[in-house]
Each structure stands twice: as C-alpha cells, then as structure tokens.
Amino acid sequence: MKWTNRGHEFDKIGENFKNKQLIFYDMAEDTYHLFNRLQRINNNLIAAIVVDGDKSDEEICGVKTITKLEFASMPVDNYIVVLCCTNAANYRAQAHRQAINLGYKDGESLFYYDTFEYYYLPIFLYYSLGILYFKTLNMVITTVCNLNCKGCLNYTSYNSNKHSFTLEELKRNVDVVFNRVDFTGLFLISGGEPFLHKDIIPLVDYIGEKYRKNILRLSIVTNGTIIPSEELVKCLKRNNVYVQIDDYGRSIESLSKASDIEYILNDYGIKCEVLRVPYWINMDPVDEDGVDILAKVNACNVPFTGTKSGRLFGCTYNQFAIEAGLISVDNLDNESLDLEKISDKRTILEMQMGYSPNGFWEFCKMCPGHEWMNNDSIVPGQQLGK
C-alpha cells in the first residue's frame, strides 16, 4: 500500500481503540495463545471473559469471568469484543449476533480472534497503550551456509559475497530496533546457517540479557545439518530460545542430523520443532512485465518484516534480494526505514502493516509472490552445484 497520509493511516480506526479494554467472548482452545500473548504484554488489557452458565465467580489466569447476561449490561463504548468461541453448532454466529444487537460494530469494536490477532493487534496496542508491537521480526546474522538449496528463501545461491555480520554490527542493530519496538511476538535469528556464526553464543546472550522481556518468542532456525556444541545448547537453554529444525528429507538425507539435534535439545528441555514440509514455494525471480504491480503487492500481502543495520524492511524477501545482489537499489529509504532517524512509532507501525513510499518494493517487480498467490512448488532442499 502506498502512503497517502504517512504517520496517520490508522488514526481513524485508532480512535476506536483509545482507552479501551478487551472482552474475550468465550475461550476456545486455539485462542489461548492470543490470551497468553496479551497477558505477557499487559495483564490489564483483558477486562473479562464471557463464559457459559448462569453464574461466574471464577477467574481464568487472573481475569474475571462474566455471564452473557452480565456482558449485555456492560457499557458498549468502553470495550472491544474479541470473539474467541468455537463455531460448533453455530455458537460463534450466535455470539456475533448478540454482540451486534448490543451495539458493537464489525471492524470497529467487534472482531473475530484470528482477524484481530493477525491484523488489528499491532494497531490496537499502539492506539490503546502507545505500545509498538511487531508480529514478527527477522534478523539475518550470516549469509554463509553449508548448503546451496534451489529456491532458498534467502537467495543464497545468488549471493556471491556471502559473509557473517560482526558481533558489534548485530548488537548495534538489536539496540536500535528495541529503542523503537516495545514488543515483538517473534524475533527470529536466521541465516544462511546461524549455527555457523562464530559469535552466536555472545549474541544470543546479549539479546537475552537486554531484551528477552520484550520478545515473546526468541527463535533460531537451523537447516538441521550441524550439531550444536554443548556451550551453545546451554546458551539456548538459559535464554529460553525456541529452535526450528528444518529437515529437507531425501534431498540431503546423508547430511541431515535433524533427529539428533532434536534429541539433544529435548534432553536439555529446550523447546524445538522439526519442520518437515512436502514442498517449498518457489521464490526464484521471474519476468513479469505487464503485471499490475500494485494489485500484485496487495494480493501477496507478505507478513514478514526484517531488520538489518538499524533499518526496518517491510518485506524480508525484498531485504534478502538486496543482500544477495539480485536487485540494485539507489535509495534505501524507498525500501526500508532508518530507525535511528525515524522516531515516529506510527510510521514504523504503518510499514509493518504494509505501507511504503511507492506502494511496492523494488523486488516486487520480479518476485513470484508469497504463498497466498504463488502456486509454484519445488522439492525442499534440492542441492545446486557449489
């Protein structure tokens, strides 16, 4: 989306969120992660939880529960309702109808939990509490990798200048980011292959000591071919790091140590997941002359933001393409925000939500698009010649 009123794009809906608390309508099992996330950020955000029954004298994780009758008597202008109920027997539709009848309005004071979490949450947190919240932030610490995968999302095979960023560069970047960002749902350390970085232990310790309270999930993704040292494993444990272990299956069967890594991490009580997927989306550049670039960007709606050298990139794929030399950029200010120079949190929020100076990123001209619009799939981890 192209900025038309930079720093004020969300002011209208933001007015609806000012000085409001949330009411969770019911609590289906798959909505607890949203509840826990909000409680971590501010335990006064959720005013009440609507539950079934005629009486409600209990609490859920410190939040009072109320009956549907009590909910109907609460002042509509004071709250934002998030429907967190199951859709069994049309229960969600009935809850939605009750809220509408009470005067709550779709897209203003009434939201389904998934829409609220994946789109409106950063806007709500800023305009209600002044908190700049990011859903995800990715930081590449090295472009060096021991694999050379076809269709690598970081465009490793195109990068002729692979290198690791220095510890001081990475620490400075993290400092700049968290001087602006109050919370992030996910802070992902990636590569290349992060386990190859010689200073990964002091870096993770630095992030953990200074900013762990600002990060709901601190995560590292590895290609599953390198057994971490005991020192690194202990570092991951003390900083409560979640590890995603990619397993590319038959493509690198002789190299994969994913199961061994999982065993070691489980033995130390470190949360981890072995990710095995049947296919990758093919993100290799394409020739798309004549395509409506703005329509393409709006259809793509990529949800991933990245950071490097004190800058915020609204699309990680654009960032990776610049780093790999796939595209040449004359003005980085058209592709990212310099967080040392820009202190207006609303502008930073807007870039996270998809706004940019031109309405698209330079790489959009040759990018096939994210998985919402890209149906071209390839076998994971196929190796190219070095």
XYZ file of C-alpha atoms in Angstrom:
386
model
C 0.000 0.000 0.000
C 1.255 3.456 -0.847
C 1.410 6.046 1.878
C -1.138 8.820 1.361
C -1.097 10.214 4.909
C 2.142 8.974 6.406
C 2.013 8.636 10.168
C -1.788 8.895 10.226
C -3.043 5.977 8.112
C -4.670 4.243 11.093
C -5.818 7.294 13.056
C -9.495 6.750 12.227
C -9.712 3.187 13.488
C -7.209 4.056 16.196
C -9.751 6.432 17.712
C -11.991 3.415 18.320
C -9.225 1.725 20.299
C -8.197 4.576 22.598
C -8.669 3.861 26.314
C -10.457 0.591 25.562
C -10.141 -2.780 27.252
C -10.847 -6.120 25.640
C -13.634 -8.553 26.363
C -12.954 -12.099 25.235
C -16.174 -13.837 24.272
C -15.509 -17.404 25.412
C -12.091 -19.100 25.165
C -11.768 -21.866 22.583
C -8.625 -23.949 22.946
C -6.885 -22.479 19.906
C -7.311 -18.914 21.205
C -5.288 -19.325 24.402
C -2.083 -18.296 22.644
C -3.606 -14.877 21.918
C -4.768 -14.605 25.525
C -1.317 -15.514 26.851
C 0.369 -13.097 24.444
C -1.763 -10.197 25.636
C -1.218 -11.107 29.278
C 2.541 -11.032 28.729
C 2.342 -7.570 27.192
C -0.052 -6.044 29.737
C -2.135 -8.004 32.222
C -4.782 -5.275 32.390
C -5.722 -5.416 28.712
C -8.440 -8.055 29.083
C -11.297 -6.848 31.269
C -13.380 -10.013 31.279
C -14.121 -13.344 29.620
C -17.704 -14.242 28.717
C -18.491 -17.829 29.713
C -21.448 -20.200 29.525
C -23.711 -20.676 32.518
C -25.829 -18.657 34.905
C -23.069 -17.824 37.383
C -19.488 -16.647 37.016
C -17.477 -16.411 40.202
C -14.215 -17.782 38.835
C -11.153 -16.368 37.113
C -9.099 -17.565 34.164
C -5.426 -16.712 34.680
C -6.382 -13.737 36.827
C -9.108 -12.414 34.502
C -12.677 -12.380 35.806
C -15.370 -14.335 34.016
C -18.849 -12.977 33.334
C -22.134 -14.453 32.136
C -23.824 -13.495 28.888
C -26.359 -11.517 30.920
C -23.598 -9.589 32.671
C -21.943 -8.977 29.306
C -25.193 -7.483 27.998
C -25.213 -4.940 30.835
C -21.674 -3.624 30.252
C -21.228 -0.212 28.568
C -20.566 -0.788 24.877
C -18.412 2.329 24.458
C -15.784 1.073 26.914
C -14.783 -2.199 25.280
C -13.539 -4.039 22.216
C -15.051 -7.528 21.892
C -12.941 -10.374 20.526
C -14.936 -13.473 19.592
C -12.826 -16.401 20.791
C -15.521 -19.041 20.695
C -15.767 -22.263 18.775
C -18.019 -22.408 15.745
C -19.614 -25.686 16.839
C -23.401 -25.642 16.487
C -23.171 -22.092 15.103
C -22.109 -20.842 18.536
C -19.806 -18.206 17.038
C -22.586 -16.875 14.815
C -24.904 -16.629 17.828
C -22.252 -14.789 19.842
C -21.669 -12.445 16.921
C -25.388 -11.722 16.655
C -25.646 -10.960 20.376
C -22.742 -8.509 20.192
C -24.212 -6.792 17.117
C -27.590 -6.481 18.843
C -25.883 -4.841 21.828
C -24.366 -2.183 19.578
C -20.860 -3.483 18.878
C -19.753 -2.859 15.291
C -17.810 -5.184 12.998
C -14.321 -3.892 12.265
C -14.598 -1.173 14.902
C -15.434 -2.706 18.268
C -16.102 -6.334 17.305
C -13.613 -8.789 15.819
C -13.098 -12.495 15.277
C -9.997 -13.508 17.199
C -7.913 -14.574 14.182
C -8.586 -11.328 12.302
C -7.826 -9.351 15.451
C -4.591 -11.206 16.180
C -3.153 -11.313 12.684
C -4.120 -7.816 11.579
C -5.549 -5.446 14.167
C -3.454 -6.328 17.236
C -0.475 -4.039 16.449
C -2.871 -1.162 15.696
C -4.849 -1.768 18.891
C -1.753 -1.922 21.101
C -0.337 1.304 19.716
C -3.501 3.386 19.842
C -4.753 1.997 23.168
C -1.458 1.916 25.079
C 1.207 3.508 22.881
C 2.948 0.120 22.581
C 4.741 -0.557 19.291
C 4.233 -4.282 18.774
C 5.582 -6.351 15.903
C 4.128 -9.715 14.970
C 7.476 -10.935 13.596
C 10.979 -9.554 13.171
C 13.717 -11.426 11.357
C 17.441 -10.745 11.727
C 19.907 -12.468 9.397
C 23.216 -12.894 11.206
C 25.098 -14.571 8.353
C 24.582 -15.311 4.671
C 27.122 -18.136 4.900
C 25.579 -21.587 4.573
C 26.902 -25.130 4.243
C 24.070 -25.933 1.800
C 23.197 -24.468 -1.581
C 19.481 -25.090 -1.971
C 17.463 -24.459 -5.086
C 14.746 -21.964 -4.233
C 16.392 -20.796 -0.998
C 14.176 -18.100 0.500
C 17.283 -16.090 1.389
C 18.577 -16.323 -2.196
C 21.828 -17.892 -1.018
C 22.588 -19.376 -4.436
C 22.563 -15.872 -5.976
C 24.822 -14.322 -3.342
C 28.454 -14.063 -4.474
C 29.507 -12.142 -1.361
C 28.469 -14.386 1.497
C 29.632 -13.162 4.877
C 28.811 -13.015 8.569
C 27.877 -9.753 10.224
C 30.150 -8.871 13.117
C 29.007 -9.191 16.704
C 29.199 -5.421 17.138
C 27.111 -4.824 13.998
C 24.446 -7.222 15.217
C 24.379 -5.857 18.764
C 24.051 -2.319 17.446
C 21.188 -3.366 15.182
C 19.354 -5.013 18.062
C 19.850 -1.914 20.223
C 18.423 0.364 17.534
C 15.433 -1.921 16.964
C 14.437 -2.196 20.613
C 14.927 1.501 21.148
C 11.811 1.804 18.959
C 9.978 -1.523 19.243
C 8.376 -2.325 22.598
C 7.391 -5.943 21.965
C 7.647 -8.493 19.206
C 5.711 -11.730 19.050
C 8.599 -13.476 17.295
C 12.226 -12.416 16.984
C 13.815 -14.862 14.552
C 17.569 -15.283 14.211
C 18.278 -16.735 10.782
C 20.878 -17.114 8.051
C 22.445 -18.563 5.989
C 23.031 -21.093 8.705
C 23.084 -19.361 12.133
C 24.974 -22.203 13.821
C 27.983 -21.307 11.617
C 28.338 -17.835 13.142
C 31.343 -17.822 15.464
C 29.729 -15.332 17.859
C 26.258 -16.809 18.073
C 26.639 -17.521 21.804
C 27.575 -13.975 22.896
C 24.934 -12.588 20.529
C 22.125 -14.723 21.961
C 23.294 -13.918 25.494
C 23.270 -10.209 24.668
C 19.732 -10.351 23.282
C 18.592 -12.477 26.206
C 20.102 -10.250 28.887
C 18.922 -6.923 27.451
C 15.733 -7.637 25.529
C 14.282 -11.038 26.398
C 11.422 -9.346 28.252
C 10.485 -7.561 25.009
C 10.356 -10.781 22.973
C 7.528 -13.255 23.383
C 9.290 -15.955 21.359
C 13.023 -15.781 20.676
C 13.737 -18.311 17.950
C 16.563 -19.659 15.812
C 16.068 -21.598 12.595
C 18.702 -24.136 11.537
C 18.939 -26.346 8.460
C 19.380 -29.413 10.655
C 22.867 -30.398 9.491
C 25.049 -29.046 12.318
C 25.093 -30.495 15.831
C 25.249 -27.544 18.273
C 28.050 -27.515 20.808
C 27.291 -28.083 24.480
C 28.102 -24.413 25.134
C 25.570 -23.325 22.517
C 22.908 -25.673 23.854
C 23.357 -24.245 27.354
C 23.104 -20.747 25.895
C 19.835 -21.631 24.157
C 18.502 -23.053 27.417
C 19.341 -20.076 29.634
C 17.830 -17.622 27.166
C 14.659 -19.663 26.572
C 15.242 -19.930 22.823
C 12.861 -21.887 20.617
C 14.658 -23.800 17.864
C 13.133 -24.618 14.489
C 14.990 -27.535 12.921
C 14.416 -27.859 9.203
C 14.560 -31.372 7.773
C 14.840 -31.439 3.995
C 14.353 -35.189 3.785
C 15.769 -37.139 0.868
C 17.401 -34.090 -0.721
C 20.119 -34.070 1.963
C 19.475 -37.408 3.655
C 23.182 -38.127 4.182
C 23.754 -34.697 5.775
C 20.668 -34.303 7.937
C 21.119 -34.525 11.689
C 17.665 -33.171 12.495
C 16.655 -36.091 14.717
C 19.954 -35.956 16.620
C 19.588 -32.216 17.197
C 16.009 -32.697 18.371
C 17.130 -35.384 20.843
C 19.873 -33.153 22.283
C 17.583 -30.156 22.675
C 14.815 -32.239 24.231
C 17.343 -33.657 26.679
C 18.089 -30.107 27.863
C 14.420 -29.154 27.996
C 14.715 -26.720 25.096
C 11.550 -26.162 23.098
C 12.048 -27.175 19.496
C 10.265 -28.418 16.417
C 11.453 -30.473 13.476
C 9.814 -28.982 10.424
C 9.232 -31.380 7.561
C 7.265 -29.971 4.657
C 6.272 -31.736 1.424
C 7.226 -28.766 -0.756
C 8.598 -25.230 -0.817
C 7.060 -22.357 -2.686
C 9.431 -21.387 -5.480
C 10.587 -17.822 -4.817
C 13.095 -17.656 -7.680
C 12.848 -14.377 -9.642
C 10.505 -14.250 -12.623
C 9.961 -11.937 -15.576
C 6.584 -10.295 -15.034
C 6.488 -7.369 -17.424
C 2.981 -6.013 -17.842
C 1.709 -7.168 -14.448
C -0.181 -4.589 -12.363
C 2.448 -4.228 -9.647
C 0.176 -2.588 -7.058
C -2.509 -5.251 -7.467
C 0.180 -7.915 -7.176
C 1.519 -6.440 -3.931
C -1.945 -6.227 -2.392
C -2.635 -9.846 -3.345
C 0.705 -11.007 -1.938
C 0.335 -9.401 1.499
C 3.598 -10.892 2.805
C 3.547 -10.904 6.636
C 7.297 -10.973 7.345
C 9.403 -7.954 8.343
C 13.162 -7.880 8.758
C 15.892 -5.729 10.213
C 19.495 -5.017 9.273
C 21.945 -2.225 10.135
C 19.360 -0.292 12.116
C 16.805 -0.430 9.320
C 13.346 -1.945 9.126
C 12.429 -3.769 5.923
C 8.715 -4.167 5.264
C 9.320 -7.388 3.313
C 12.044 -9.887 4.184
C 12.209 -11.218 0.620
C 12.989 -7.744 -0.663
C 15.666 -7.461 2.024
C 17.152 -10.846 1.090
C 17.163 -9.957 -2.616
C 19.033 -6.709 -1.934
C 21.563 -8.527 0.246
C 22.108 -11.219 -2.400
C 22.661 -8.636 -5.132
C 19.596 -9.698 -7.103
C 18.485 -6.085 -7.343
C 20.295 -2.772 -7.216
C 18.737 -0.072 -5.054
C 19.677 3.588 -5.389
C 17.688 4.810 -2.396
C 17.261 2.501 0.590
C 14.707 4.914 2.042
C 12.251 3.639 -0.588
C 12.786 0.069 0.659
C 13.161 0.483 4.413
C 13.044 2.844 7.384
C 16.168 4.116 9.133
C 15.141 3.517 12.744
C 17.878 5.787 14.055
C 16.391 8.749 12.199
C 12.681 7.948 12.368
C 11.208 8.045 15.852
C 7.504 8.310 14.947
C 6.082 4.975 16.029
C 3.019 5.392 13.834
C 5.197 5.485 10.718
C 7.050 2.373 11.871
C 3.731 0.655 12.594
C 2.479 1.514 9.129
C 5.492 -0.019 7.387
C 4.966 -3.195 9.381
C 1.364 -3.220 8.187
C 2.365 -2.926 4.514
C 2.700 0.780 3.743
C 5.651 2.074 1.712
C 6.681 5.203 -0.238
C 5.872 3.707 -3.654
C 3.254 1.142 -2.716
C 5.634 -1.688 -3.616
C 9.195 -2.835 -3.053
C 11.810 -2.965 -5.791
C 11.923 -6.762 -5.729
C 8.154 -6.942 -6.275
C 8.853 -6.369 -9.970
C 10.469 -9.809 -10.252
C 9.129 -11.684 -7.216
C 6.627 -14.514 -7.865
C 4.821 -13.666 -4.635
C 4.197 -15.253 -1.260
C 2.270 -18.481 -0.769
C -1.148 -16.780 -0.822
C -0.708 -16.209 -4.574
C 2.234 -18.423 -5.575
C 1.309 -21.961 -6.614
C 4.737 -22.898 -7.980
C 6.192 -25.568 -5.693
C 9.547 -27.362 -5.612
C 11.104 -30.229 -3.665
C 12.682 -28.914 -0.423
C 16.459 -28.769 -0.134
C 17.497 -29.749 -3.659
C 21.221 -29.010 -3.893
C 22.772 -26.921 -6.633
C 26.413 -27.070 -7.636
C 28.706 -25.005 -5.454
